[in-house]
C-alpha positions as a LaTeX table, in Angstrom:
\begin{tabular}{lrrr}
\hline
Residue & $x$ (\AA) & $y$ (\AA) & $z$ (\AA) \\
\hline
Gly1 & 22.83 & 0.10 & $-0.75$ \\
Ala2 & 23.85 & 0.12 & $-4.67$ \\
Ser3 & 26.66 & $-2.04$ & $-5.16$ \\
Thr4 & 29.63 & 0.03 & $-6.62$ \\
Val5 & 31.32 & $-2.74$ & $-8.19$ \\
Thr6 & 31.19 & $-3.02$ & $-11.81$ \\
Ser7 & 31.71 & $-6.57$ & $-12.19$ \\
Arg8 & 34.12 & $-9.39$ & $-10.46$ \\
Ser9 & 34.73 & $-13.64$ & $-11.21$ \\
Gly10 & 36.50 & $-16.20$ & $-9.79$ \\
Glu11 & 37.16 & $-19.86$ & $-10.33$ \\
Val12 & 35.26 & $-22.49$ & $-8.05$ \\
Met13 & 36.56 & $-25.90$ & $-8.01$ \\
Phe14 & 33.96 & $-28.86$ & $-7.56$ \\
Ser15 & 35.51 & $-32.55$ & $-6.67$ \\
Ala16 & 34.19 & $-35.89$ & $-5.39$ \\
Glu17 & 35.36 & $-39.12$ & $-4.66$ \\
Gly18 & 35.46 & $-41.22$ & $-7.80$ \\
Ala19 & 34.32 & $-38.46$ & $-9.97$ \\
Glu20 & 36.49 & $-36.16$ & $-12.43$ \\
Pro21 & 36.94 & $-32.56$ & $-10.67$ \\
Val22 & 35.09 & $-29.71$ & $-12.29$ \\
Lys23 & 36.21 & $-25.93$ & $-12.41$ \\
Leu24 & 33.64 & $-23.39$ & $-12.97$ \\
Arg25 & 34.49 & $-19.58$ & $-13.77$ \\
Val26 & 31.55 & $-17.43$ & $-12.11$ \\
Thr27 & 31.10 & $-13.64$ & $-12.86$ \\
Gln28 & 29.21 & $-11.53$ & $-10.78$ \\
Gly29 & 27.71 & $-8.54$ & $-12.47$ \\
Asp30 & 26.99 & $-5.22$ & $-10.92$ \\
Lys31 & 23.37 & $-5.77$ & $-10.11$ \\
Thr32 & 23.93 & $-7.52$ & $-6.78$ \\
Phe33 & 21.97 & $-7.57$ & $-3.36$ \\
Thr34 & 22.66 & $-8.90$ & $-0.14$ \\
Asn35 & 20.76 & $-12.20$ & 0.50 \\
Pro36 & 17.79 & $-11.19$ & 2.91 \\
Leu37 & 17.84 & $-14.65$ & 4.43 \\
Gly38 & 21.69 & $-14.09$ & 5.62 \\
Gly39 & 20.45 & $-13.87$ & 9.51 \\
Val40 & 17.31 & $-16.63$ & 9.28 \\
Pro41 & 18.38 & $-19.84$ & 10.70 \\
Asp42 & 16.88 & $-22.95$ & 8.63 \\
Pro43 & 14.87 & $-20.52$ & 6.40 \\
Trp44 & 11.63 & $-21.19$ & 4.58 \\
Ile45 & 9.84 & $-19.70$ & 1.59 \\
Ile46 & 7.19 & $-20.67$ & $-0.34$ \\
Gln47 & 5.65 & $-19.02$ & $-3.70$ \\
His48 & 1.90 & $-18.84$ & $-3.49$ \\
Asp49 & $-0.47$ & $-16.33$ & $-5.74$ \\
Gly50 & 2.25 & $-14.31$ & $-6.99$ \\
Trp51 & 3.64 & $-13.66$ & $-2.98$ \\
Tyr52 & 6.92 & $-14.99$ & $-1.60$ \\
Tyr53 & 5.96 & $-16.15$ & 2.11 \\
Leu54 & 8.80 & $-16.41$ & 4.61 \\
Cys55 & 8.31 & $-18.40$ & 7.79 \\
Lys56 & 10.96 & $-18.07$ & 10.85 \\
Ile57 & 11.35 & $-19.17$ & 14.25 \\
Gly58 & 11.63 & $-15.85$ & 16.74 \\
Ser59 & 11.13 & $-15.15$ & 20.06 \\
Gly60 & 8.19 & $-16.82$ & 21.75 \\
Gly61 & 7.02 & $-18.42$ & 18.76 \\
Val62 & 6.83 & $-18.79$ & 15.07 \\
Tyr63 & 6.66 & $-15.75$ & 12.51 \\
Ile64 & 5.95 & $-15.36$ & 8.81 \\
Ser65 & 5.65 & $-12.41$ & 6.25 \\
Arg66 & 5.08 & $-11.91$ & 2.52 \\
Ser67 & 6.68 & $-9.84$ & 0.29 \\
Lys68 & 6.30 & $-9.73$ & $-3.97$ \\
Lys69 & 9.95 & $-9.66$ & $-4.02$ \\
Leu70 & 12.35 & $-12.28$ & $-3.48$ \\
Thr71 & 15.27 & $-9.88$ & $-2.97$ \\
Lys72 & 13.12 & $-7.72$ & $-0.28$ \\
Leu73 & 11.52 & $-9.69$ & 2.40 \\
Glu74 & 8.94 & $-7.67$ & 4.45 \\
Ser75 & 9.50 & $-7.72$ & 8.35 \\
Thr76 & 7.64 & $-10.52$ & 10.20 \\
Gln77 & 5.11 & $-11.01$ & 12.53 \\
Ile78 & 4.45 & $-13.47$ & 14.97 \\
Val79 & 1.33 & $-16.35$ & 14.32 \\
Trp80 & 2.04 & $-18.37$ & 16.86 \\
Tyr81 & 3.00 & $-18.58$ & 20.63 \\
Ala82 & 4.74 & $-21.49$ & 21.94 \\
Pro83 & 2.51 & $-22.86$ & 25.07 \\
Lys84 & 3.54 & $-22.50$ & 28.56 \\
Asp85 & 3.42 & $-25.05$ & 31.46 \\
Gln86 & 0.22 & $-24.45$ & 33.73 \\
Gly87 & 0.70 & $-26.45$ & 36.82 \\
Glu88 & 0.72 & $-30.23$ & 36.15 \\
Asn89 & $-0.17$ & $-28.94$ & 32.54 \\
Lys90 & 3.34 & $-29.70$ & 30.61 \\
Pro91 & 3.00 & $-29.34$ & 27.09 \\
Trp92 & 5.28 & $-31.08$ & 24.93 \\
Asn93 & 6.15 & $-28.11$ & 22.57 \\
Val94 & 7.12 & $-25.67$ & 25.16 \\
Ala95 & 10.69 & $-24.88$ & 23.71 \\
Asn96 & 13.34 & $-24.99$ & 21.08 \\
Tyr97 & 11.51 & $-24.39$ & 18.32 \\
Trp98 & 13.11 & $-25.24$ & 14.98 \\
Ala99 & 13.01 & $-25.24$ & 11.49 \\
Pro100 & 9.33 & $-24.00$ & 10.60 \\
Glu101 & 7.76 & $-24.75$ & 7.16 \\
Leu102 & 4.80 & $-23.13$ & 5.90 \\
His103 & 2.69 & $-25.24$ & 3.52 \\
His104 & $-0.42$ & $-24.91$ & 1.42 \\
Ile105 & $-2.51$ & $-28.21$ & 0.96 \\
Asp106 & $-5.76$ & $-28.60$ & $-0.67$ \\
Gly107 & $-6.56$ & $-24.59$ & 0.22 \\
Arg108 & $-5.55$ & $-24.62$ & 3.43 \\
Trp109 & $-2.29$ & $-23.16$ & 5.35 \\
Tyr110 & $-0.02$ & $-25.78$ & 7.60 \\
Ile111 & 3.10 & $-25.11$ & 9.67 \\
Tyr112 & 5.03 & $-28.10$ & 10.31 \\
Tyr113 & 7.66 & $-27.24$ & 13.16 \\
Thr114 & 9.97 & $-28.89$ & 15.67 \\
Ala115 & 9.90 & $-28.68$ & 18.98 \\
Gly116 & 10.37 & $-30.05$ & 22.74 \\
Arg117 & 10.77 & $-29.71$ & 26.41 \\
Pro118 & 13.49 & $-27.83$ & 27.86 \\
Ala119 & 16.74 & $-29.37$ & 27.69 \\
Ser120 & 17.60 & $-28.86$ & 31.17 \\
Glu121 & 15.29 & $-31.48$ & 31.75 \\
Phe122 & 17.44 & $-34.23$ & 29.71 \\
Gly123 & 20.98 & $-33.33$ & 31.00 \\
Gly124 & 21.23 & $-30.38$ & 28.42 \\
His125 & 20.40 & $-32.70$ & 25.54 \\
Tyr126 & 17.67 & $-32.02$ & 22.82 \\
Tyr127 & 16.22 & $-35.76$ & 23.32 \\
Ser128 & 12.87 & $-34.84$ & 23.39 \\
Gln129 & 12.68 & $-32.79$ & 20.12 \\
Arg130 & 9.42 & $-33.89$ & 18.11 \\
Ser131 & 7.75 & $-32.86$ & 15.10 \\
Gly132 & 4.25 & $-31.31$ & 15.17 \\
Val133 & 1.85 & $-29.37$ & 12.88 \\
Leu134 & $-0.14$ & $-26.05$ & 12.99 \\
Arg135 & $-3.37$ & $-25.17$ & 10.92 \\
Ala136 & $-4.21$ & $-21.99$ & 9.94 \\
Lys137 & $-8.31$ & $-21.34$ & 10.89 \\
Ser138 & $-8.93$ & $-19.51$ & 7.98 \\
Ser139 & $-7.71$ & $-18.72$ & 4.29 \\
Asp140 & $-5.66$ & $-15.87$ & 5.71 \\
Pro141 & $-2.21$ & $-17.21$ & 7.13 \\
Phe142 & $-1.75$ & $-14.02$ & 9.51 \\
Gly143 & $-4.87$ & $-14.92$ & 10.97 \\
Glu144 & $-5.72$ & $-17.06$ & 14.04 \\
Trp145 & $-3.82$ & $-20.95$ & 13.92 \\
Glu146 & $-4.59$ & $-23.99$ & 15.96 \\
Asp147 & $-2.13$ & $-26.25$ & 17.39 \\
Met148 & $-2.93$ & $-30.26$ & 15.80 \\
Gly149 & $-0.55$ & $-31.56$ & 17.78 \\
Met150 & 2.44 & $-34.06$ & 17.85 \\
Leu151 & 2.73 & $-36.20$ & 14.72 \\
Tyr152 & 3.58 & $-39.69$ & 15.03 \\
Thr153 & 7.39 & $-40.73$ & 14.13 \\
Gly154 & 7.75 & $-43.98$ & 15.49 \\
Tyr155 & 8.01 & $-47.29$ & 14.37 \\
Asn156 & 5.14 & $-48.97$ & 15.61 \\
Tyr157 & 2.07 & $-47.40$ & 14.39 \\
Gln158 & $-1.10$ & $-48.73$ & 14.95 \\
Pro159 & $-4.47$ & $-47.15$ & 13.77 \\
Gly160 & $-5.94$ & $-44.29$ & 16.23 \\
Ile161 & $-2.38$ & $-44.31$ & 18.15 \\
Lys162 & $-1.74$ & $-40.97$ & 20.21 \\
Pro163 & 1.79 & $-39.84$ & 19.70 \\
Thr164 & 3.79 & $-38.97$ & 23.04 \\
Ile165 & 7.58 & $-38.48$ & 23.62 \\
Glu166 & 7.65 & $-42.22$ & 24.87 \\
Asn167 & 6.04 & $-43.82$ & 21.60 \\
Thr168 & 7.93 & $-41.92$ & 19.11 \\
Glu169 & 11.59 & $-40.70$ & 18.54 \\
Tyr170 & 13.71 & $-37.66$ & 17.73 \\
Ala171 & 12.24 & $-36.33$ & 14.94 \\
Ile172 & 13.35 & $-32.66$ & 13.60 \\
Asp173 & 13.15 & $-30.68$ & 10.00 \\
Leu174 & 10.28 & $-32.27$ & 9.13 \\
Thr175 & 8.47 & $-31.82$ & 5.51 \\
Thr176 & 5.74 & $-33.26$ & 3.37 \\
Phe177 & 4.83 & $-33.76$ & $-0.26$ \\
Glu178 & 2.39 & $-35.64$ & $-2.30$ \\
Leu179 & 3.11 & $-38.50$ & $-5.17$ \\
Lys180 & 0.40 & $-40.50$ & $-7.15$ \\
Gly181 & $-2.10$ & $-39.27$ & $-4.76$ \\
Gln182 & $-0.63$ & $-40.14$ & $-1.58$ \\
Arg183 & 0.82 & $-37.65$ & 1.20 \\
Tyr184 & 4.10 & $-38.33$ & 2.98 \\
Ala185 & 5.93 & $-36.56$ & 5.82 \\
Val186 & 9.81 & $-36.72$ & 5.12 \\
Trp187 & 12.33 & $-35.76$ & 8.59 \\
Ser188 & 15.58 & $-36.48$ & 10.26 \\
Gly189 & 15.52 & $-38.80$ & 13.23 \\
Asn190 & 17.22 & $-40.75$ & 15.33 \\
Gly191 & 16.75 & $-43.79$ & 18.51 \\
Thr192 & 19.39 & $-44.39$ & 20.92 \\
Asp193 & 22.15 & $-44.89$ & 18.86 \\
Ala194 & 22.31 & $-41.04$ & 17.71 \\
Val195 & 22.83 & $-42.04$ & 14.27 \\
Gln196 & 20.61 & $-39.37$ & 12.37 \\
Gln197 & 18.63 & $-40.67$ & 9.15 \\
Ile198 & 16.39 & $-39.55$ & 6.61 \\
Arg199 & 12.94 & $-41.03$ & 7.42 \\
Ile200 & 9.24 & $-41.28$ & 5.71 \\
Ala201 & 5.73 & $-42.11$ & 6.66 \\
Thr202 & 2.76 & $-41.99$ & 5.08 \\
Met203 & $-0.04$ & $-39.61$ & 6.03 \\
Ser204 & $-4.12$ & $-40.10$ & 5.91 \\
Asp205 & $-4.15$ & $-36.20$ & 5.93 \\
Pro206 & $-1.85$ & $-33.37$ & 6.37 \\
Cys207 & $-2.15$ & $-33.31$ & 10.22 \\
Thr208 & $-1.69$ & $-37.49$ & 10.66 \\
Ile209 & 0.89 & $-39.84$ & 10.13 \\
Ser210 & $-0.82$ & $-43.18$ & 9.05 \\
Ser211 & 2.29 & $-45.76$ & 9.23 \\
Ser212 & 5.29 & $-46.71$ & 10.73 \\
Met213 & 8.58 & $-44.94$ & 9.85 \\
Val214 & 10.88 & $-46.17$ & 7.19 \\
Ile215 & 14.63 & $-45.25$ & 6.69 \\
Leu216 & 15.41 & $-43.78$ & 3.40 \\
Ser217 & 18.84 & $-42.67$ & 4.27 \\
Thr218 & 21.68 & $-43.69$ & 6.77 \\
Pro219 & 25.12 & $-41.61$ & 6.89 \\
Thr220 & 27.44 & $-44.53$ & 5.74 \\
Gln221 & 29.37 & $-42.44$ & 2.91 \\
Ser222 & 32.64 & $-41.24$ & 3.72 \\
Trp223 & 31.56 & $-37.51$ & 2.90 \\
Glu224 & 28.51 & $-38.06$ & 5.20 \\
Thr225 & 30.76 & $-39.06$ & 8.35 \\
Met226 & 33.85 & $-36.67$ & 8.02 \\
Asp227 & 33.75 & $-35.43$ & 11.91 \\
Gly228 & 32.70 & $-38.75$ & 13.24 \\
Arg229 & 28.95 & $-37.84$ & 13.75 \\
Lys230 & 26.80 & $-39.56$ & 11.68 \\
Ile231 & 24.18 & $-36.72$ & 10.44 \\
Asn232 & 21.28 & $-36.65$ & 7.69 \\
Glu233 & 19.05 & $-34.00$ & 8.27 \\
Gly234 & 17.12 & $-31.02$ & 6.68 \\
Pro235 & 15.04 & $-32.88$ & 4.12 \\
Ala236 & 13.59 & $-30.74$ & 1.14 \\
Ile237 & 11.72 & $-31.91$ & $-1.63$ \\
Leu238 & 12.76 & $-30.98$ & $-5.02$ \\
Val239 & 10.63 & $-32.08$ & $-8.30$ \\
Asn240 & 11.06 & $-32.10$ & $-11.85$ \\
Glu241 & 8.01 & $-32.95$ & $-13.40$ \\
Glu242 & 9.20 & $-33.15$ & $-16.84$ \\
Lys243 & 12.02 & $-35.72$ & $-16.56$ \\
Gly244 & 9.68 & $-37.76$ & $-13.83$ \\
Lys245 & 12.19 & $-37.37$ & $-11.09$ \\
Leu246 & 11.82 & $-36.64$ & $-7.34$ \\
Phe247 & 14.59 & $-35.27$ & $-5.39$ \\
Ile248 & 15.19 & $-35.23$ & $-1.32$ \\
Val249 & 17.76 & $-32.97$ & $-0.74$ \\
Tyr250 & 19.56 & $-32.97$ & 2.76 \\
Ser251 & 22.45 & $-32.01$ & 4.91 \\
Cys252 & 25.09 & $-34.18$ & 6.26 \\
Asn253 & 27.88 & $-33.71$ & 8.76 \\
Pro254 & 27.51 & $-31.66$ & 11.68 \\
Ser255 & 25.91 & $-28.07$ & 10.82 \\
Trp256 & 28.59 & $-26.37$ & 13.18 \\
Thr257 & 31.41 & $-27.59$ & 11.21 \\
Lys258 & 33.37 & $-26.49$ & 7.96 \\
Asn259 & 32.46 & $-29.68$ & 6.53 \\
Tyr260 & 28.27 & $-29.31$ & 6.62 \\
Arg261 & 27.36 & $-29.87$ & 3.07 \\
Leu262 & 24.56 & $-30.91$ & 0.67 \\
Ala263 & 23.66 & $-34.41$ & $-0.54$ \\
Trp264 & 20.58 & $-35.61$ & $-2.33$ \\
Leu265 & 18.29 & $-38.98$ & $-3.11$ \\
Met266 & 16.51 & $-39.49$ & $-6.40$ \\
Leu267 & 13.44 & $-41.01$ & $-6.89$ \\
Asp268 & 12.17 & $-42.19$ & $-10.73$ \\
Met269 & 8.51 & $-41.29$ & $-10.60$ \\
Asn270 & 7.70 & $-43.47$ & $-13.53$ \\
Asp271 & 9.15 & $-46.47$ & $-12.23$ \\
Gly272 & 6.66 & $-48.94$ & $-10.97$ \\
Asp273 & 3.90 & $-48.01$ & $-8.23$ \\
\hline
\end{tabular}
């Protein structure tokens, strides 16, 4: 409903180790609204041809919707149903769907997502979580989709390698971007040491990783390890074309604690090759 508050204001203090604290006064006017993403975990929205597309996980699979307004999101509809075990056929991606991202690349729609086997098969842990990609069969994102399989997120890439749970590592929150004609995948992953890092690899096409992974960021800073857990996750790409900067914004510390926060990596796109 409409707000009955004419305006309100308050002060917010930002502080970081080694820097002077900054105090801001924030004034909220009467044209307020309720954040429509408040109940959406791992929300993802992109703009395309004048529409805002929301992609999320719901009961049984992946859902999307579109709206002309960011402030009023429409009801989502399912576009992909999670596969199920059928006898000896046990797909890698039957459970625990997380963090889907809808991308429009070279005229086609893709959804990157995280999934795995039931945690009960791994003592209650999510060790089998990997990244996969779906591709729309037509230009209509509300039409049929096809499963293009797991993405290779290991460190021993060989041309033609078939990704499996055994030859890859825990890989979640995968996103993609293009820089100087080369497409890249960026995700959060870890090996047996449980140190969750931001990782990157090249892609030969939107459905295929074409190199071994390289570690971009490991949680070593005091503000990344406040709860004893070493977690870097949820990478998102921001580009400032005017200044020639590419940012990878990521989250650190456990998501279930008050210390969960954002940090960023920065690349000067004009620096070298």
